[in-house]
Structure formats: structure tokens, C-alpha cells
PDB file of C-alpha atoms in Angstrom:
ATOM      1  CA  MET A   1     -28.204 -72.717 -66.629  1.00 31.00           C
ATOM      2  CA  ALA A   2     -30.463 -72.822 -63.594  1.00 34.00           C
ATOM      3  CA  PRO A   3     -29.162 -74.943 -60.718  1.00 36.00           C
ATOM      4  CA  GLU A   4     -30.602 -78.372 -60.154  1.00 34.00           C
ATOM      5  CA  ARG A   5     -33.473 -78.282 -57.658  1.00 34.00           C
ATOM      6  CA  ARG A   6     -32.508 -80.037 -54.461  1.00 36.00           C
ATOM      7  CA  ASN A   7     -34.621 -82.882 -53.142  1.00 38.00           C
ATOM      8  CA  THR A   8     -33.880 -82.215 -49.476  1.00 40.00           C
ATOM      9  CA  ASP A   9     -36.981 -80.075 -49.110  1.00 45.00           C
ATOM     10  CA  LYS A  10     -37.742 -79.262 -45.480  1.00 43.00           C
ATOM     11  CA  SER A  11     -40.513 -76.821 -46.290  1.00 44.00           C
ATOM     12  CA  PRO A  12     -44.008 -77.010 -44.728  1.00 42.00           C
ATOM     13  CA  ASP A  13     -45.298 -78.172 -48.114  1.00 44.00           C
ATOM     14  CA  ALA A  14     -42.944 -81.129 -47.976  1.00 44.00           C
ATOM     15  CA  ALA A  15     -44.114 -81.978 -44.453  1.00 42.00           C
ATOM     16  CA  ARG A  16     -47.721 -82.047 -45.601  1.00 40.00           C
ATOM     17  CA  ARG A  17     -46.862 -84.194 -48.626  1.00 40.00           C
ATOM     18  CA  SER A  18     -45.136 -86.735 -46.388  1.00 36.00           C
ATOM     19  CA  GLY A  19     -48.204 -86.968 -44.170  1.00 38.00           C
ATOM     20  CA  ALA A  20     -46.430 -85.595 -41.115  1.00 40.00           C
ATOM     21  CA  HIS A  21     -48.706 -84.046 -38.497  1.00 51.00           C
ATOM     22  CA  ALA A  22     -46.124 -82.340 -36.283  1.00 63.00           C
ATOM     23  CA  ALA A  23     -45.723 -78.652 -36.988  1.00 74.00           C
ATOM     24  CA  PRO A  24     -42.312 -78.005 -38.589  1.00 87.00           C
ATOM     25  CA  SER A  25     -39.792 -76.163 -36.466  1.00 92.00           C
ATOM     26  CA  GLU A  26     -38.478 -74.158 -39.416  1.00 95.00           C
ATOM     27  CA  GLY A  27     -39.360 -73.271 -42.969  1.00 97.00           C
ATOM     28  CA  TRP A  28     -38.868 -70.838 -45.822  1.00 98.00           C
ATOM     29  CA  ILE A  29     -40.589 -67.517 -46.279  1.00 98.00           C
ATOM     30  CA  TRP A  30     -40.226 -65.370 -49.370  1.00 98.00           C
ATOM     31  CA  GLY A  31     -41.251 -62.034 -50.820  1.00 97.00           C
ATOM     32  CA  ARG A  32     -40.085 -58.540 -49.904  1.00 97.00           C
ATOM     33  CA  HIS A  33     -42.761 -57.646 -47.341  1.00 97.00           C
ATOM     34  CA  ALA A  34     -42.772 -61.058 -45.663  1.00 97.00           C
ATOM     35  CA  VAL A  35     -38.997 -61.236 -45.255  1.00 98.00           C
ATOM     36  CA  LEU A  36     -38.550 -57.618 -44.120  1.00 98.00           C
ATOM     37  CA  ALA A  37     -41.341 -58.070 -41.564  1.00 97.00           C
ATOM     38  CA  ALA A  38     -39.656 -61.227 -40.262  1.00 97.00           C
ATOM     39  CA  LEU A  39     -36.365 -59.364 -39.897  1.00 97.00           C
ATOM     40  CA  ALA A  40     -38.166 -56.648 -37.906  1.00 97.00           C
ATOM     41  CA  ASN A  41     -39.862 -59.177 -35.607  1.00 97.00           C
ATOM     42  CA  PRO A  42     -37.699 -59.999 -32.563  1.00 96.00           C
ATOM     43  CA  ARG A  43     -39.797 -63.130 -31.963  1.00 95.00           C
ATOM     44  CA  ARG A  44     -38.869 -64.635 -35.352  1.00 96.00           C
ATOM     45  CA  GLU A  45     -35.470 -66.345 -35.592  1.00 97.00           C
ATOM     46  CA  VAL A  46     -33.942 -65.833 -39.032  1.00 97.00           C
ATOM     47  CA  ARG A  47     -31.507 -68.690 -39.639  1.00 97.00           C
ATOM     48  CA  ALA A  48     -30.474 -67.921 -43.210  1.00 97.00           C
ATOM     49  CA  LEU A  49     -31.106 -64.932 -45.441  1.00 98.00           C
ATOM     50  CA  HIS A  50     -30.748 -65.025 -49.225  1.00 98.00           C
ATOM     51  CA  VAL A  51     -31.308 -61.923 -51.349  1.00 98.00           C
ATOM     52  CA  THR A  52     -30.355 -60.609 -54.755  1.00 98.00           C
ATOM     53  CA  ARG A  53     -27.834 -57.807 -55.027  1.00 96.00           C
ATOM     54  CA  ASN A  54     -30.577 -55.286 -55.785  1.00 96.00           C
ATOM     55  CA  ALA A  55     -32.768 -56.489 -52.911  1.00 97.00           C
ATOM     56  CA  ALA A  56     -29.903 -56.138 -50.429  1.00 96.00           C
ATOM     57  CA  ALA A  57     -30.283 -52.355 -50.586  1.00 96.00           C
ATOM     58  CA  ASP A  58     -33.633 -52.681 -48.753  1.00 96.00           C
ATOM     59  CA  LEU A  59     -32.292 -54.697 -45.826  1.00 97.00           C
ATOM     60  CA  PRO A  60     -32.054 -53.120 -42.369  1.00 95.00           C
ATOM     61  CA  ALA A  61     -28.715 -52.350 -40.796  1.00 94.00           C
ATOM     62  CA  GLY A  62     -27.117 -55.405 -39.236  1.00 91.00           C
ATOM     63  CA  ALA A  63     -28.649 -57.963 -41.602  1.00 94.00           C
ATOM     64  CA  GLU A  64     -26.158 -60.553 -42.824  1.00 93.00           C
ATOM     65  CA  PRO A  65     -27.446 -61.916 -46.114  1.00 96.00           C
ATOM     66  CA  GLU A  66     -25.987 -64.273 -48.664  1.00 96.00           C
ATOM     67  CA  ILE A  67     -26.130 -62.541 -52.040  1.00 97.00           C
ATOM     68  CA  ASP A  68     -27.654 -64.965 -54.559  1.00 95.00           C
ATOM     69  CA  HIS A  69     -28.699 -65.035 -58.176  1.00 96.00           C
ATOM     70  CA  PRO A  70     -32.522 -65.035 -58.539  1.00 97.00           C
ATOM     71  CA  ASP A  71     -32.437 -68.568 -60.000  1.00 96.00           C
ATOM     72  CA  ARG A  72     -30.469 -69.858 -57.037  1.00 96.00           C
ATOM     73  CA  ILE A  73     -32.996 -68.356 -54.650  1.00 97.00           C
ATOM     74  CA  ALA A  74     -35.844 -69.916 -56.635  1.00 97.00           C
ATOM     75  CA  GLY A  75     -34.074 -73.272 -56.452  1.00 96.00           C
ATOM     76  CA  ARG A  76     -34.313 -73.231 -52.659  1.00 96.00           C
ATOM     77  CA  LEU A  77     -38.071 -72.659 -52.665  1.00 97.00           C
ATOM     78  CA  PRO A  78     -41.189 -74.563 -53.735  1.00 95.00           C
ATOM     79  CA  ALA A  79     -41.939 -74.419 -57.441  1.00 95.00           C
ATOM     80  CA  GLY A  80     -43.748 -71.240 -58.439  1.00 94.00           C
ATOM     81  CA  ALA A  81     -42.729 -69.200 -55.380  1.00 95.00           C
ATOM     82  CA  VAL A  82     -42.543 -65.503 -56.337  1.00 96.00           C
ATOM     83  CA  HIS A  83     -39.672 -64.351 -54.158  1.00 97.00           C
ATOM     84  CA  GLN A  84     -38.981 -60.792 -55.440  1.00 97.00           C
ATOM     85  CA  GLY A  85     -35.326 -61.307 -54.576  1.00 97.00           C
ATOM     86  CA  PHE A  86     -35.943 -62.150 -50.896  1.00 98.00           C
ATOM     87  CA  ALA A  87     -35.967 -65.526 -49.123  1.00 98.00           C
ATOM     88  CA  ALA A  88     -35.255 -66.536 -45.542  1.00 98.00           C
ATOM     89  CA  ARG A  89     -35.165 -69.792 -43.639  1.00 98.00           C
ATOM     90  CA  VAL A  90     -36.764 -69.028 -40.286  1.00 98.00           C
ATOM     91  CA  GLY A  91     -37.783 -70.721 -37.091  1.00 97.00           C
ATOM     92  CA  ALA A  92     -41.437 -71.228 -36.238  1.00 96.00           C
ATOM     93  CA  LEU A  93     -43.226 -68.476 -34.360  1.00 96.00           C
ATOM     94  CA  ALA A  94     -44.233 -69.569 -30.885  1.00 94.00           C
ATOM     95  CA  PRO A  95     -48.021 -69.476 -30.407  1.00 96.00           C
ATOM     96  CA  GLU A  96     -49.516 -67.543 -27.520  1.00 97.00           C
ATOM     97  CA  PRO A  97     -51.455 -69.338 -24.772  1.00 97.00           C
ATOM     98  CA  LEU A  98     -55.219 -68.992 -24.877  1.00 97.00           C
ATOM     99  CA  GLN A  99     -55.201 -67.193 -21.540  1.00 96.00           C
ATOM    100  CA  ALA A 100     -53.109 -64.389 -23.025  1.00 97.00           C
ATOM    101  CA  VAL A 101     -55.828 -63.402 -25.504  1.00 97.00           C
ATOM    102  CA  ALA A 102     -59.017 -64.282 -23.614  1.00 96.00           C
ATOM    103  CA  ASP A 103     -59.583 -60.891 -21.950  1.00 95.00           C
ATOM    104  CA  PRO A 104     -62.461 -59.166 -23.825  1.00 93.00           C
ATOM    105  CA  THR A 105     -60.797 -55.749 -23.607  1.00 90.00           C
ATOM    106  CA  HIS A 106     -57.829 -56.831 -25.714  1.00 90.00           C
ATOM    107  CA  GLY A 107     -59.589 -56.755 -29.079  1.00 91.00           C
ATOM    108  CA  ALA A 108     -61.414 -59.056 -31.467  1.00 94.00           C
ATOM    109  CA  LEU A 109     -60.364 -62.643 -32.048  1.00 97.00           C
ATOM    110  CA  VAL A 110     -60.726 -64.689 -35.222  1.00 98.00           C
ATOM    111  CA  VAL A 111     -61.306 -68.440 -34.953  1.00 98.00           C
ATOM    112  CA  LEU A 112     -60.533 -70.584 -38.011  1.00 97.00           C
ATOM    113  CA  ASP A 113     -62.421 -73.880 -38.041  1.00 96.00           C
ATOM    114  CA  GLN A 114     -60.438 -76.231 -40.291  1.00 92.00           C
ATOM    115  CA  ILE A 115     -59.436 -73.569 -42.815  1.00 95.00           C
ATOM    116  CA  THR A 116     -56.377 -75.109 -44.421  1.00 93.00           C
ATOM    117  CA  ASP A 117     -55.716 -73.141 -47.609  1.00 95.00           C
ATOM    118  CA  PRO A 118     -52.517 -71.129 -46.941  1.00 96.00           C
ATOM    119  CA  HIS A 119     -53.540 -68.240 -49.206  1.00 96.00           C
ATOM    120  CA  ASN A 120     -56.834 -67.814 -47.347  1.00 96.00           C
ATOM    121  CA  VAL A 121     -55.138 -68.044 -43.963  1.00 97.00           C
ATOM    122  CA  GLY A 122     -52.548 -65.470 -45.016  1.00 98.00           C
ATOM    123  CA  ALA A 123     -55.208 -63.100 -46.337  1.00 98.00           C
ATOM    124  CA  ILE A 124     -57.131 -63.413 -43.056  1.00 98.00           C
ATOM    125  CA  PHE A 125     -53.983 -62.490 -41.123  1.00 98.00           C
ATOM    126  CA  ARG A 126     -53.642 -59.430 -43.350  1.00 98.00           C
ATOM    127  CA  SER A 127     -57.231 -58.319 -42.636  1.00 97.00           C
ATOM    128  CA  ALA A 128     -56.771 -59.014 -38.930  1.00 97.00           C
ATOM    129  CA  ALA A 129     -53.784 -56.671 -38.873  1.00 96.00           C
ATOM    130  CA  ALA A 130     -55.615 -54.016 -40.877  1.00 95.00           C
ATOM    131  CA  PHE A 131     -58.634 -53.975 -38.570  1.00 95.00           C
ATOM    132  CA  GLY A 132     -56.898 -54.345 -35.213  1.00 93.00           C
ATOM    133  CA  ALA A 133     -57.725 -57.930 -34.237  1.00 95.00           C
ATOM    134  CA  ARG A 134     -55.870 -59.278 -31.223  1.00 96.00           C
ATOM    135  CA  ALA A 135     -55.101 -62.779 -32.501  1.00 97.00           C
ATOM    136  CA  ILE A 136     -56.083 -65.641 -34.784  1.00 98.00           C
ATOM    137  CA  LEU A 137     -56.950 -69.007 -33.267  1.00 98.00           C
ATOM    138  CA  MET A 138     -56.355 -72.182 -35.271  1.00 96.00           C
ATOM    139  CA  GLN A 139     -56.711 -75.896 -34.661  1.00 93.00           C
ATOM    140  CA  ASP A 140     -53.243 -77.335 -34.198  1.00 89.00           C
ATOM    141  CA  ARG A 141     -53.593 -80.251 -36.637  1.00 84.00           C
ATOM    142  CA  LYS A 142     -55.905 -78.613 -39.187  1.00 80.00           C
ATOM    143  CA  SER A 143     -54.018 -75.420 -39.991  1.00 90.00           C
ATOM    144  CA  PRO A 144     -51.006 -74.579 -42.139  1.00 93.00           C
ATOM    145  CA  PRO A 145     -47.768 -73.523 -40.428  1.00 93.00           C
ATOM    146  CA  LEU A 146     -46.805 -69.864 -40.601  1.00 96.00           C
ATOM    147  CA  PHE A 147     -44.272 -70.134 -43.395  1.00 97.00           C
ATOM    148  CA  GLY A 148     -44.282 -70.023 -47.166  1.00 96.00           C
ATOM    149  CA  ALA A 149     -47.488 -69.113 -48.953  1.00 96.00           C
ATOM    150  CA  VAL A 150     -49.196 -68.086 -45.699  1.00 97.00           C
ATOM    151  CA  CYS A 151     -46.582 -65.411 -45.020  1.00 97.00           C
ATOM    152  CA  LYS A 152     -46.473 -64.289 -48.652  1.00 97.00           C
ATOM    153  CA  ALA A 153     -50.261 -63.779 -48.732  1.00 97.00           C
ATOM    154  CA  ALA A 154     -50.191 -62.098 -45.312  1.00 97.00           C
ATOM    155  CA  VAL A 155     -47.702 -59.464 -46.564  1.00 97.00           C
ATOM    156  CA  GLY A 156     -45.963 -59.398 -43.198  1.00 96.00           C
ATOM    157  CA  ALA A 157     -49.061 -59.631 -41.000  1.00 98.00           C
ATOM    158  CA  THR A 158     -48.069 -63.003 -39.510  1.00 98.00           C
ATOM    159  CA  GLU A 159     -45.298 -61.117 -37.719  1.00 98.00           C
ATOM    160  CA  ILE A 160     -47.767 -58.553 -36.312  1.00 96.00           C
ATOM    161  CA  VAL A 161     -50.905 -60.457 -35.316  1.00 97.00           C
ATOM    162  CA  GLY A 162     -50.619 -63.069 -32.586  1.00 96.00           C
ATOM    163  CA  HIS A 163     -51.794 -66.627 -33.089  1.00 97.00           C
ATOM    164  CA  VAL A 164     -53.007 -69.379 -30.805  1.00 97.00           C
ATOM    165  CA  ARG A 165     -53.094 -73.093 -31.620  1.00 96.00           C
ATOM    166  CA  VAL A 166     -55.747 -75.139 -29.856  1.00 96.00           C
ATOM    167  CA  THR A 167     -56.818 -78.771 -29.833  1.00 94.00           C
ATOM    168  CA  ASN A 168     -60.581 -78.339 -29.809  1.00 96.00           C
ATOM    169  CA  ILE A 169     -62.313 -75.339 -31.401  1.00 97.00           C
ATOM    170  CA  ALA A 170     -65.696 -75.859 -29.725  1.00 97.00           C
ATOM    171  CA  ASP A 171     -64.182 -76.133 -26.249  1.00 97.00           C
ATOM    172  CA  THR A 172     -62.078 -73.044 -26.966  1.00 97.00           C
ATOM    173  CA  LEU A 173     -65.185 -71.047 -27.851  1.00 97.00           C
ATOM    174  CA  ALA A 174     -66.769 -72.166 -24.581  1.00 97.00           C
ATOM    175  CA  SER A 175     -63.718 -70.942 -22.655  1.00 97.00           C
ATOM    176  CA  LEU A 176     -63.750 -67.587 -24.421  1.00 97.00           C
ATOM    177  CA  ARG A 177     -67.433 -67.090 -23.671  1.00 96.00           C
ATOM    178  CA  GLU A 178     -66.781 -67.891 -20.014  1.00 96.00           C
ATOM    179  CA  ALA A 179     -64.143 -65.142 -20.092  1.00 96.00           C
ATOM    180  CA  GLY A 180     -66.829 -62.666 -21.150  1.00 95.00           C
ATOM    181  CA  ARG A 181     -66.433 -62.667 -24.899  1.00 95.00           C
ATOM    182  CA  VAL A 182     -69.253 -62.962 -27.452  1.00 95.00           C
ATOM    183  CA  ALA A 183     -68.775 -65.492 -30.258  1.00 96.00           C
ATOM    184  CA  ILE A 184     -70.433 -64.871 -33.623  1.00 96.00           C
ATOM    185  CA  GLY A 185     -70.180 -67.581 -36.240  1.00 96.00           C
ATOM    186  CA  LEU A 186     -70.572 -66.805 -39.933  1.00 95.00           C
ATOM    187  CA  ALA A 187     -73.128 -68.994 -41.722  1.00 93.00           C
ATOM    188  CA  GLY A 188     -74.796 -68.354 -45.053  1.00 86.00           C
ATOM    189  CA  ASP A 189     -78.168 -69.679 -43.878  1.00 87.00           C
ATOM    190  CA  ALA A 190     -78.283 -67.700 -40.614  1.00 89.00           C
ATOM    191  CA  GLU A 191     -81.323 -65.490 -40.020  1.00 89.00           C
ATOM    192  CA  ALA A 192     -79.562 -62.551 -38.342  1.00 90.00           C
ATOM    193  CA  SER A 193     -77.354 -60.199 -40.337  1.00 91.00           C
ATOM    194  CA  LEU A 194     -73.736 -59.667 -39.350  1.00 92.00           C
ATOM    195  CA  GLU A 195     -74.282 -55.915 -38.964  1.00 91.00           C
ATOM    196  CA  SER A 196     -77.185 -56.347 -36.526  1.00 90.00           C
ATOM    197  CA  LEU A 197     -75.334 -58.822 -34.323  1.00 90.00           C
ATOM    198  CA  VAL A 198     -72.123 -56.807 -34.209  1.00 88.00           C
ATOM    199  CA  GLU A 199     -74.149 -53.700 -33.363  1.00 86.00           C
ATOM    200  CA  ALA A 200     -75.897 -55.572 -30.556  1.00 86.00           C
ATOM    201  CA  HIS A 201     -72.579 -56.702 -29.078  1.00 83.00           C
ATOM    202  CA  ALA A 202     -70.471 -53.637 -29.834  1.00 73.00           C
ATOM    203  CA  GLY A 203     -67.074 -53.590 -28.204  1.00 76.00           C
ATOM    204  CA  PRO A 204     -63.618 -55.132 -28.407  1.00 78.00           C
ATOM    205  CA  GLY A 205     -64.645 -58.546 -27.066  1.00 90.00           C
ATOM    206  CA  LEU A 206     -66.040 -60.157 -30.215  1.00 94.00           C
ATOM    207  CA  VAL A 207     -64.944 -63.570 -31.432  1.00 96.00           C
ATOM    208  CA  ILE A 208     -65.558 -64.175 -35.143  1.00 97.00           C
ATOM    209  CA  ALA A 209     -65.691 -67.860 -36.095  1.00 97.00           C
ATOM    210  CA  LEU A 210     -65.170 -68.896 -39.708  1.00 97.00           C
ATOM    211  CA  GLY A 211     -65.521 -72.331 -41.268  1.00 94.00           C
ATOM    212  CA  ALA A 212     -64.050 -73.904 -44.382  1.00 89.00           C
ATOM    213  CA  GLU A 213     -65.629 -72.747 -47.643  1.00 79.00           C
ATOM    214  CA  ASP A 214     -66.968 -76.137 -48.672  1.00 81.00           C
ATOM    215  CA  LYS A 215     -68.521 -77.156 -45.339  1.00 86.00           C
ATOM    216  CA  GLY A 216     -68.771 -74.028 -43.217  1.00 90.00           C
ATOM    217  CA  LEU A 217     -68.663 -74.255 -39.452  1.00 95.00           C
ATOM    218  CA  ARG A 218     -68.922 -77.769 -38.076  1.00 95.00           C
ATOM    219  CA  PRO A 219     -72.180 -78.331 -36.135  1.00 95.00           C
ATOM    220  CA  ARG A 220     -70.568 -78.560 -32.711  1.00 97.00           C
ATOM    221  CA  VAL A 221     -68.551 -75.400 -33.353  1.00 97.00           C
ATOM    222  CA  ALA A 222     -71.682 -73.560 -34.501  1.00 96.00           C
ATOM    223  CA  ASP A 223     -73.503 -74.750 -31.366  1.00 96.00           C
ATOM    224  CA  HIS A 224     -70.820 -73.165 -29.183  1.00 97.00           C
ATOM    225  CA  CYS A 225     -71.269 -69.705 -30.724  1.00 96.00           C
ATOM    226  CA  ASP A 226     -73.569 -67.180 -29.057  1.00 95.00           C
ATOM    227  CA  ALA A 227     -75.198 -66.490 -32.418  1.00 94.00           C
ATOM    228  CA  LEU A 228     -74.818 -67.141 -36.143  1.00 96.00           C
ATOM    229  CA  ALA A 229     -74.746 -64.342 -38.685  1.00 94.00           C
ATOM    230  CA  ARG A 230     -74.966 -64.021 -42.444  1.00 91.00           C
ATOM    231  CA  ILE A 231     -73.449 -61.393 -44.708  1.00 90.00           C
ATOM    232  CA  PRO A 232     -76.261 -60.030 -46.905  1.00 87.00           C
ATOM    233  CA  MET A 233     -75.419 -60.513 -50.579  1.00 84.00           C
ATOM    234  CA  SER A 234     -76.916 -60.168 -54.013  1.00 82.00           C
ATOM    235  CA  PRO A 235     -78.804 -63.297 -55.138  1.00 83.00           C
ATOM    236  CA  ARG A 236     -76.459 -63.423 -58.121  1.00 84.00           C
ATOM    237  CA  MET A 237     -73.757 -64.897 -55.864  1.00 78.00           C
ATOM    238  CA  GLU A 238     -74.188 -67.774 -53.453  1.00 75.00           C
ATOM    239  CA  SER A 239     -71.180 -67.190 -51.229  1.00 76.00           C
ATOM    240  CA  LEU A 240     -67.939 -65.300 -50.628  1.00 86.00           C
ATOM    241  CA  ASN A 241     -64.384 -66.500 -50.393  1.00 91.00           C
ATOM    242  CA  VAL A 242     -63.711 -67.096 -46.694  1.00 94.00           C
ATOM    243  CA  SER A 243     -60.941 -64.508 -46.564  1.00 95.00           C
ATOM    244  CA  ASN A 244     -63.280 -61.896 -48.056  1.00 95.00           C
ATOM    245  CA  ALA A 245     -65.947 -62.807 -45.516  1.00 94.00           C
ATOM    246  CA  ALA A 246     -63.366 -62.428 -42.753  1.00 96.00           C
ATOM    247  CA  ALA A 247     -62.402 -58.961 -44.007  1.00 96.00           C
ATOM    248  CA  ILE A 248     -66.026 -57.814 -43.980  1.00 95.00           C
ATOM    249  CA  ALA A 249     -66.624 -59.211 -40.494  1.00 94.00           C
ATOM    250  CA  LEU A 250     -63.449 -57.639 -39.122  1.00 95.00           C
ATOM    251  CA  TYR A 251     -64.353 -54.299 -40.656  1.00 94.00           C
ATOM    252  CA  GLU A 252     -67.775 -54.409 -39.014  1.00 92.00           C
ATOM    253  CA  ALA A 253     -66.169 -55.284 -35.688  1.00 90.00           C
ATOM    254  CA  SER A 254     -63.585 -52.502 -35.963  1.00 90.00           C
ATOM    255  CA  ARG A 255     -66.247 -49.857 -36.645  1.00 85.00           C
ATOM    256  CA  ARG A 256     -67.701 -50.522 -33.195  1.00 76.00           C
ATOM    257  CA  ASP A 257     -64.477 -51.136 -31.310  1.00 74.00           C
ATOM    258  CA  PRO A 258     -63.831 -48.107 -29.065  1.00 65.00           C
ATOM    259  CA  ARG A 259     -60.089 -48.804 -29.137  1.00 69.00           C
ATOM    260  CA  ILE A 260     -60.058 -48.230 -32.900  1.00 68.00           C
ATOM    261  CA  ASN A 261     -62.978 -45.861 -33.490  1.00 67.00           C
ATOM    262  CA  PRO A 262     -63.687 -43.985 -30.246  1.00 65.00           C
ATOM    263  CA  ARG A 263     -67.077 -42.340 -30.075  1.00 60.00           C
ATOM    264  CA  ASP A 264     -67.841 -39.117 -28.274  1.00 46.00           C
TER     265      ASP A 264
END
């Protein structure tokens, strides 16, 4: 018989349900890639590690897991979590200061304007890692913490790509532009194409700003971009999922980033 699910849930999901605004100091992550990446990240404190007997064979030397039945692991996690035999209670990753990522030579930045869906945020982290972005910038009170579904969707990328939490997105864009970066916001009704704008501002200093799927970039955030760009699409579809749009934009940026694709 499966163990009774405990009610002392300290997960990020529980914090959101209770209406708490403070970012949790710890939470659960699950899934093979997410947990192994956390174990390999010296900046991530792993406070408890629970794996099945079969999964333990994949752990690095020095790991000290508690061997659990799959149902017991599932009982520690939110309903529906697909853990693959791996779960860890971890401390929150410390965000980087804005000044640490502002230099245009350090690589592209991704700015998330009130994107709250953890699966989308995780997928954007994954694309950022794949295409060499320097960091992801999120609003501190309008973004999910880097636990749970975010880490599962990111497949370990939250441990690789830096993140910055800021109070005001528009003011942050202004600061990045003052540092010499170029901010391009994605908007479906923009006149310029993404390809043309990225080509015009080729280099590692791009900032790609993305808004929530239902509303897009907020007006003040859009006003603080250097330019707005659209991704050309077939008229059969009105829009893209925001994580797909991010992947396309990051790919375009990486093609013209001399750190990633040097040109003779």
C-alpha cells in the first residue's frame, strides 16, 4: 500500500498556494537529469537525496542517498511528479547581481516579463544553455522559484545558466542598454523581423525580452527596448508558445555570436 501523503508540504507549489510572496529557501527537485545536475553543481546545496535502488547506480562517487521505494519518493513530491527514481531537497540557488552579467561581451541575456508558467521557464533555461546565453533575468515577485517543475523541464539547465532577479524589468533594460547592450523585444505585431534585427546588431551583447503568452510585453517594458521584432510565421497559426519563441530567438542570436560561431 502506498504511504499516506504528508500534509507538511514545503514545496514552491505550496508556497504559491498559500499566497506567500517570499521566495522559498528550499524545495524539491526530481528527475534523473535535474538531480544529477544539482549534485554536480557546487553552488547548489543538496540537503536530502532520495533514490531508488536502481537509480543509485547512476550517482556520482561521494553521494549519500537514502534508498527509497518509488512510491515513497512520489509521496514526498507534488502529485503527478515524474521522478524517474530521483528526488532531492535542495537549497535555493543564489541569483547573480545585475552588474555581473551586464557586460556586452559576456553573451546574450534573456529577460522574462511576468512569465510564470514553470514548464515554460524551464524550457527557456534549456534553450539558453543550448545556445550559449549568459543568464536569464526574471522579476523577483512574478517568477517561479528554481525548483520542481522548472528544474524538471530545464533538464539540468538551471544549474548551468545563471539567473538574476530584479524588481523592475523596464528599469533593468535601461541599465543594460546604458552598459552597451541592445535590447530586442519579441512582439507579434512588430514590423521588423527577428532575423533582420539580430543581423543588424550581431554580437554577444543582445538582450532578448519575452512577455507572457496572453499579454505579451507590458507597454513600459516594450518602450524600454531598442526595437521590437516579430518571428515570421504561416498565417495558419497566430502565435508560438513563448518557450518556442525563445528557442528561435536564441538560435538566431547564437548564429551571429562570435564566441559561439566565429567567422573568418
